[in-house]
Tab-separated table of C-alpha atoms in Angstrom:
chain	number	residue	atom	x	y	z
M	6	MET	CA	104.914	86.388	107.162
M	7	ASP	CA	104.556	90.229	106.167
M	8	GLY	CA	101.240	88.482	107.027
M	9	GLU	CA	101.878	86.207	107.334
M	10	GLY	CA	102.862	83.361	109.634
M	11	LEU	CA	100.159	80.987	109.878
M	12	ASN	CA	100.065	79.812	112.267
M	13	THR	CA	98.641	75.929	112.274
M	14	GLY	CA	101.014	73.690	112.774
M	15	TRP	CA	101.863	73.404	116.169
M	16	GLU	CA	99.928	70.902	118.889
M	17	ALA	CA	98.167	72.049	121.730
M	18	GLU	CA	100.523	72.309	125.157
M	19	GLY	CA	99.818	72.090	128.079
M	20	PRO	CA	100.594	75.149	130.587
M	21	GLU	CA	104.045	74.785	131.123
M	22	LEU	CA	106.748	74.327	128.204
M	23	GLU	CA	110.536	73.684	128.589
M	24	LEU	CA	112.759	74.814	125.864
M	25	GLU	CA	115.029	72.474	123.779
M	26	LEU	CA	117.532	71.782	126.473
M	27	ASP	CA	118.975	68.702	127.394
M	28	SER	CA	118.479	68.151	131.053
M	29	GLU	CA	121.626	66.112	131.690
M	30	ASP	CA	124.246	67.543	134.269
M	31	ASN	CA	128.150	68.088	132.978
M	32	GLY	CA	129.683	69.233	136.237
M	33	HIS	CA	128.285	72.739	136.340
M	34	ARG	CA	124.581	73.675	137.553
M	35	GLU	CA	122.439	71.065	138.121
M	36	GLY	CA	121.165	70.645	134.072
M	37	GLU	CA	123.545	72.732	132.760
M	38	GLN	CA	126.281	71.631	129.856
M	39	LYS	CA	129.435	73.074	128.540
M	40	LEU	CA	130.711	72.035	125.034
M	41	GLU	CA	133.883	73.088	124.144
M	42	PHE	CA	134.877	72.524	120.311
M	43	ARG	CA	136.612	74.045	117.612
M	44	LEU	CA	135.834	74.898	114.169
M	45	ALA	CA	136.847	75.177	110.951
M	46	GLU	CA	138.099	78.766	109.859
M	47	GLY	CA	136.320	81.072	108.623
M	48	THR	CA	132.766	79.183	109.350
M	49	ARG	CA	129.737	81.587	110.866
M	50	LEU	CA	130.242	81.470	114.840
M	51	ASP	CA	125.984	80.692	114.364
M	52	VAL	CA	126.635	78.383	111.605
M	53	GLY	CA	128.563	76.284	112.796
M	54	VAL	CA	127.467	76.532	116.610
M	55	THR	CA	124.255	75.038	115.224
M	56	ASP	CA	125.462	72.218	112.809
M	57	ARG	CA	127.555	71.139	116.147
M	58	VAL	CA	125.224	71.319	119.147
M	59	GLY	CA	122.338	70.363	117.154
M	60	LYS	CA	119.520	73.065	118.294
M	61	SER	CA	117.505	75.281	115.793
M	62	ARG	CA	119.454	78.369	115.050
M	63	SER	CA	117.119	80.968	116.411
M	64	PHE	CA	118.072	78.753	119.812
M	65	ILE	CA	121.963	79.134	119.871
M	66	GLN	CA	121.706	82.441	118.487
M	67	GLY	CA	119.511	83.508	121.259
M	68	LEU	CA	122.179	81.506	123.293
M	69	ILE	CA	124.753	83.866	122.020
M	70	GLY	CA	123.109	87.675	122.524
M	71	GLU	CA	122.788	86.147	126.280
M	72	GLY	CA	126.634	85.440	126.177
M	73	HIS	CA	126.261	81.614	126.956
M	74	VAL	CA	129.042	81.026	123.532
M	75	LEU	CA	132.268	82.449	123.885
M	76	VAL	CA	135.275	82.505	121.118
M	77	ASN	CA	137.629	82.158	123.152
M	78	GLY	CA	136.927	83.555	126.753
M	79	ALA	CA	135.078	86.442	125.520
M	80	ALA	CA	131.290	86.936	123.645
M	81	ARG	CA	131.316	87.528	119.824
M	82	LYS	CA	128.403	88.476	117.743
M	83	ALA	CA	126.418	85.817	115.613
M	84	ASN	CA	128.125	86.265	112.252
M	85	TYR	CA	132.018	86.262	113.815
M	86	LYS	CA	134.411	84.111	111.310
M	87	VAL	CA	135.749	81.706	113.225
M	88	ARG	CA	139.889	82.005	112.841
M	89	ALA	CA	141.976	78.740	112.951
M	90	MET	CA	142.621	77.494	116.568
M	91	ASP	CA	139.781	79.569	117.786
M	92	GLU	CA	137.978	77.720	121.121
M	93	ILE	CA	134.348	77.614	120.883
M	94	THR	CA	132.506	77.247	124.444
M	95	VAL	CA	128.460	76.703	124.579
M	96	VAL	CA	127.187	76.714	128.206
M	97	ILE	CA	123.759	75.752	127.617
M	98	PRO	CA	121.505	76.929	131.036
M	99	PRO	CA	119.470	74.432	132.829
M	100	PRO	CA	115.602	73.286	130.583
M	101	ARG	CA	113.541	76.541	132.460
M	102	GLU	CA	109.561	76.711	132.498
M	103	LEU	CA	108.029	78.947	130.493
M	104	LYS	CA	105.159	80.974	131.096
M	105	VAL	CA	104.308	84.099	129.451
M	106	GLU	CA	103.642	87.036	131.923
M	107	ALA	CA	100.403	89.320	131.429
M	108	GLU	CA	101.984	93.218	130.936
M	109	ASN	CA	99.814	96.336	131.381
M	110	ILE	CA	100.131	97.483	127.648
M	111	PRO	CA	97.849	99.535	125.451
M	112	LEU	CA	95.807	97.991	122.643
M	113	GLU	CA	94.488	99.481	120.081
M	114	ILE	CA	91.196	97.474	119.697
M	115	LEU	CA	89.182	97.463	116.951
M	116	TYR	CA	86.258	94.906	117.501
M	117	GLU	CA	86.082	91.841	120.246
M	118	ASP	CA	83.620	89.465	121.363
M	119	GLU	CA	83.580	85.863	122.986
M	120	ASP	CA	85.433	84.989	120.362
M	121	VAL	CA	87.487	86.789	118.288
M	122	LEU	CA	89.297	90.139	118.820
M	123	VAL	CA	91.241	92.815	116.041
M	124	VAL	CA	93.947	94.600	117.102
M	125	ASN	CA	96.254	97.600	115.352
M	126	LYS	CA	99.919	96.227	116.026
M	127	PRO	CA	102.191	98.805	116.289
M	128	GLN	CA	105.429	98.709	114.322
M	129	GLY	CA	108.205	97.243	116.871
M	130	MET	CA	106.264	95.024	118.624
M	131	VAL	CA	106.916	91.426	118.284
M	132	VAL	CA	104.063	89.051	118.459
M	133	HIS	CA	104.985	86.220	120.526
M	134	PRO	CA	107.294	85.340	123.055
M	135	ALA	CA	110.417	83.909	121.203
M	136	PRO	CA	114.258	83.791	122.292
M	137	GLY	CA	115.262	87.522	122.069
M	138	ALA	CA	112.260	89.124	123.260
M	139	TRP	CA	110.161	87.270	126.066
M	140	THR	CA	108.239	90.575	127.685
M	141	LYS	CA	106.422	93.253	125.871
M	142	THR	CA	104.708	91.109	122.653
M	143	LEU	CA	101.384	91.249	121.704
M	144	VAL	CA	100.837	88.024	123.658
M	145	ASN	CA	101.880	89.526	126.665
M	146	ALA	CA	99.670	92.974	126.477
M	147	LEU	CA	96.704	90.163	124.993
M	148	LEU	CA	97.019	88.213	128.428
M	149	PHE	CA	96.655	91.420	130.222
M	150	HIS	CA	93.739	92.178	128.727
M	151	CYS	CA	91.230	88.610	128.297
M	152	ARG	CA	92.944	85.317	129.805
M	153	ASN	CA	90.715	83.297	127.958
M	154	LEU	CA	92.752	82.928	123.895
M	155	SER	CA	92.419	79.844	122.839
M	156	GLY	CA	95.138	77.535	123.414
M	157	ILE	CA	96.165	75.325	120.319
M	158	ASN	CA	99.307	77.202	119.450
M	159	GLY	CA	100.879	76.306	123.266
M	160	VAL	CA	101.707	78.649	125.982
M	161	LEU	CA	103.719	80.890	123.762
M	162	ARG	CA	101.407	81.603	121.210
M	163	PRO	CA	97.793	81.715	122.947
M	164	GLY	CA	95.402	83.293	120.253
M	165	ILE	CA	98.202	83.378	117.770
M	166	VAL	CA	96.088	82.280	114.458
M	167	HIS	CA	98.354	84.620	111.918
M	168	ARG	CA	101.725	86.478	112.932
M	169	ILE	CA	103.141	90.267	110.951
M	170	ASP	CA	106.801	91.161	111.441
M	171	LYS	CA	107.499	93.215	114.120
M	172	ASP	CA	108.267	96.103	111.888
M	173	THR	CA	104.934	95.799	110.550
M	174	SER	CA	102.437	97.752	111.713
M	175	GLY	CA	98.166	97.255	111.140
M	176	LEU	CA	95.780	94.672	111.160
M	177	LEU	CA	95.815	90.948	113.491
M	178	VAL	CA	92.860	88.867	114.497
M	179	VAL	CA	93.084	86.521	117.632
M	180	ALA	CA	91.501	83.718	118.647
M	181	LYS	CA	89.768	83.711	122.144
M	182	ASN	CA	88.580	80.064	121.870
M	183	ASP	CA	89.445	76.614	120.137
M	184	LEU	CA	86.534	76.790	118.318
M	185	ALA	CA	87.039	80.737	116.441
M	186	HIS	CA	91.195	79.157	116.137
M	187	GLN	CA	89.961	76.669	114.114
M	188	GLY	CA	87.564	78.674	112.207
M	189	LEU	CA	89.534	81.336	111.338
M	190	ALA	CA	92.941	79.078	110.316
M	191	GLU	CA	91.036	77.565	107.947
M	192	GLN	CA	90.122	80.256	106.164
M	193	ILE	CA	93.624	81.070	106.022
M	194	LYS	CA	94.525	77.495	104.688
M	195	ALA	CA	91.591	78.252	102.120
M	196	HIS	CA	92.939	81.708	101.472
M	197	SER	CA	89.494	82.770	101.274
M	198	MET	CA	91.118	85.403	104.096
M	199	ALA	CA	91.213	89.098	102.900
M	200	ARG	CA	94.536	91.128	104.179
M	201	ARG	CA	95.845	94.224	102.482
M	202	TYR	CA	99.306	95.755	102.810
M	203	LEU	CA	100.309	99.217	102.214
M	204	ALA	CA	103.794	99.723	101.405
M	205	ILE	CA	106.863	101.979	100.081
M	206	VAL	CA	108.809	100.806	97.711
M	207	HIS	CA	111.791	101.554	96.250
M	208	GLY	CA	111.733	103.098	92.938
M	209	ALA	CA	109.126	103.801	90.700
M	210	LEU	CA	107.243	100.905	89.533
M	211	PHE	CA	105.879	100.997	86.237
M	212	GLU	CA	103.055	98.863	85.602
M	213	PRO	CA	99.855	99.875	87.102
M	214	SER	CA	99.871	96.454	88.926
M	215	GLY	CA	100.561	92.729	88.025
M	216	THR	CA	101.222	89.471	90.558
M	217	VAL	CA	103.749	87.741	91.411
M	218	GLU	CA	103.834	84.301	91.807
M	219	ALA	CA	107.520	83.385	93.170
M	220	PRO	CA	107.726	80.190	95.536
M	221	ILE	CA	109.563	81.140	98.723
M	222	GLY	CA	111.790	79.623	101.118
M	223	ARG	CA	115.464	79.271	103.509
M	224	ASP	CA	117.786	81.398	101.379
M	225	PRO	CA	120.435	79.365	101.603
M	226	ALA	CA	123.274	81.432	101.629
M	227	ASP	CA	121.777	82.625	104.705
M	228	ARG	CA	119.605	81.452	106.495
M	229	LYS	CA	118.226	84.122	108.808
M	230	LYS	CA	116.624	85.285	105.223
M	231	MET	CA	113.832	84.092	103.081
M	232	ALA	CA	114.463	83.781	99.316
M	233	VAL	CA	112.571	82.742	96.013
M	234	VAL	CA	113.476	79.981	95.675
M	235	PHE	CA	112.803	76.671	93.776
M	236	GLN	CA	113.815	73.579	96.069
M	237	ASN	CA	111.936	72.936	99.936
M	238	ALA	CA	110.655	76.428	98.769
M	239	LYS	CA	105.818	76.657	98.810
M	240	GLU	CA	103.756	78.747	96.272
M	241	ALA	CA	103.187	82.598	97.238
M	242	VAL	CA	101.464	84.758	95.514
M	243	THR	CA	101.509	88.420	95.705
M	244	HIS	CA	98.938	90.972	93.516
M	245	TYR	CA	100.116	94.464	94.202
M	246	GLU	CA	98.141	97.713	92.684
M	247	VAL	CA	100.063	101.590	92.327
M	248	LEU	CA	98.715	103.585	93.968
M	249	GLU	CA	101.071	106.958	93.715
M	250	ARG	CA	104.225	106.403	91.729
M	251	TYR	CA	107.640	108.728	92.210
M	252	ARG	CA	110.734	109.689	90.818
M	253	ASP	CA	112.568	107.639	93.678
M	254	PHE	CA	109.845	105.545	95.090
M	255	THR	CA	106.119	103.835	94.877
M	256	LEU	CA	103.439	103.520	97.281
M	257	LEU	CA	101.265	100.343	97.016
M	258	GLU	CA	98.119	98.176	97.440
M	259	ALA	CA	99.298	94.692	98.067
M	260	ARG	CA	97.620	91.399	98.241
M	261	LEU	CA	98.344	88.340	100.052
M	262	GLU	CA	96.870	85.414	98.041
M	263	THR	CA	99.529	83.007	100.143
M	264	GLY	CA	100.833	84.337	103.993
M	265	ARG	CA	104.658	83.271	103.286
M	266	THR	CA	107.027	85.103	106.282
M	267	HIS	CA	107.887	87.972	104.927
M	268	GLN	CA	106.479	87.286	101.569
M	269	ILE	CA	105.205	90.782	100.332
M	270	ARG	CA	109.464	91.964	101.825
M	271	VAL	CA	110.735	89.097	100.013
M	272	HIS	CA	108.534	89.673	96.373
M	273	MET	CA	109.378	93.130	96.051
M	274	ALA	CA	113.365	92.579	96.847
M	275	TYR	CA	112.602	89.535	93.927
M	276	LEU	CA	111.091	92.622	91.518
M	277	LYS	CA	114.048	94.914	92.586
M	278	HIS	CA	111.760	97.097	94.444
M	279	PRO	CA	112.310	96.579	97.707
M	280	VAL	CA	110.158	97.608	100.583
M	281	LEU	CA	111.446	101.184	102.102
M	282	GLY	CA	113.330	101.241	105.316
M	283	ASP	CA	113.787	97.056	105.144
M	284	PRO	CA	117.558	96.212	106.065
M	285	LEU	CA	116.857	92.993	105.820
M	286	TYR	CA	116.000	92.625	101.887
M	287	GLY	CA	116.665	96.233	101.092
M	288	PRO	CA	119.473	98.605	101.576
M	289	ARG	CA	120.753	98.694	105.097
M	290	LYS	CA	120.845	102.204	105.136
M	291	ASN	CA	118.029	104.883	104.340
M	292	SER	CA	118.171	108.101	104.496
M	293	PHE	CA	115.045	108.536	106.372
M	294	GLY	CA	116.487	107.213	109.628
M	295	LEU	CA	113.847	104.867	109.637
M	296	PRO	CA	113.733	102.386	112.540
M	297	GLY	CA	111.771	98.922	109.966
M	298	GLN	CA	110.103	99.084	106.642
M	299	MET	CA	107.083	101.565	105.371
M	300	LEU	CA	104.850	98.113	105.861
M	301	HIS	CA	101.342	98.188	107.595
M	302	ALA	CA	98.700	95.468	107.612
M	303	GLN	CA	95.524	98.131	106.560
M	304	LEU	CA	92.694	95.864	105.588
M	305	LEU	CA	91.478	92.388	107.173
M	306	GLY	CA	88.697	90.666	105.782
M	307	PHE	CA	87.212	87.496	107.363
M	308	ARG	CA	84.113	85.564	108.274
M	309	HIS	CA	82.830	85.585	112.119
M	310	PRO	CA	84.121	81.707	113.023
M	311	ARG	CA	81.047	81.465	114.819
M	312	SER	CA	78.203	83.151	112.712
M	313	GLY	CA	79.696	82.936	109.135
M	314	GLU	CA	79.123	86.673	108.790
M	315	TYR	CA	81.822	88.481	107.340
M	316	MET	CA	83.714	91.239	108.363
M	317	GLU	CA	85.957	93.473	107.574
M	318	PHE	CA	87.844	95.721	109.414
M	319	SER	CA	90.718	99.150	107.780
M	320	ALA	CA	93.351	101.105	109.886
M	321	PRO	CA	94.847	103.824	108.680
M	322	ALA	CA	99.136	103.852	108.636
M	323	SER	CA	100.928	104.976	111.377
M	324	GLY	CA	101.795	108.645	111.556
M	325	LEU	CA	105.138	107.688	111.013
M	326	PHE	CA	104.726	106.192	107.508
M	327	GLN	CA	102.482	109.049	106.589
M	328	LYS	CA	105.151	111.538	107.847
M	329	VAL	CA	107.787	109.116	105.655
M	330	LEU	CA	105.177	109.887	102.216
M	331	GLU	CA	104.192	113.133	102.988
M	332	GLU	CA	108.002	113.946	102.186
M	333	ILE	CA	108.762	111.974	99.350
M	334	ARG	CA	105.761	114.171	98.142
M	335	ARG	CA	107.609	117.004	98.837
M	336	ALA	CA	110.708	115.798	98.343
M	337	ASP	CA	109.102	114.895	94.389
């Protein structure tokens, strides 16, 4: 989420987790599957293979990235458009045990006790392991720092109650035990956890403040994206306030009432003011050469799950965020 993903729906899992793979042996190395087929001309490779194989799209994209999906014997990108008579070969590796390794990665920890930990995540760091990012995640760093994390979300997401995107920086609260996890998750579900973001968006927003109340679901035209849609969607509410207005950009504060995947990014794009540096919902290129969106989770407030005391934390935006903002100010 831009924030924003609430992780309360997974069942607790044991110490080992297998990928969603069939273990049937088709004559290759033990447990490996090899599938060969053709797809309709014009079909996007990852979409067509997902439909044919029956796995999740993210799983198939992981296979494509690792060279396990070939077109006429050659690797292609996920967005490759299939041509007539293309031969598709998919090799599904055997199931493997997934273990998240502790890694000595520095963390900026603002607060820690026996129940919770508040960390300021840098831009570019993935929160938890997933296909394409099994190492150097926040979870890998957390496991090196403290091994007693809640197990409610399973082996890949220990302690993770909510997420922010890889290229969004800022504050996250981590649960060190199941009691803390349940207490924090209940606050997110009740919309009582305070979460405020700084964002630089394209264009001059003339209204001093406003509320975007528009449901969010998967973009029917691109399953990697979210969009404001009115079928198969969830309620999404974002409040914003303009802090500084320039000719071509606006600095604003966004307050999440709900926490949907990419919520702030989607809602700002819906207003025709996408977040600067966001290649998914805004211009693919930007004049600043940014590696990701200028979005920072600057404030986080919650009641301590054991004591009930209200706690609030803030963290300034990264040096890159501040540098870009200074350039915008000078140019205006």
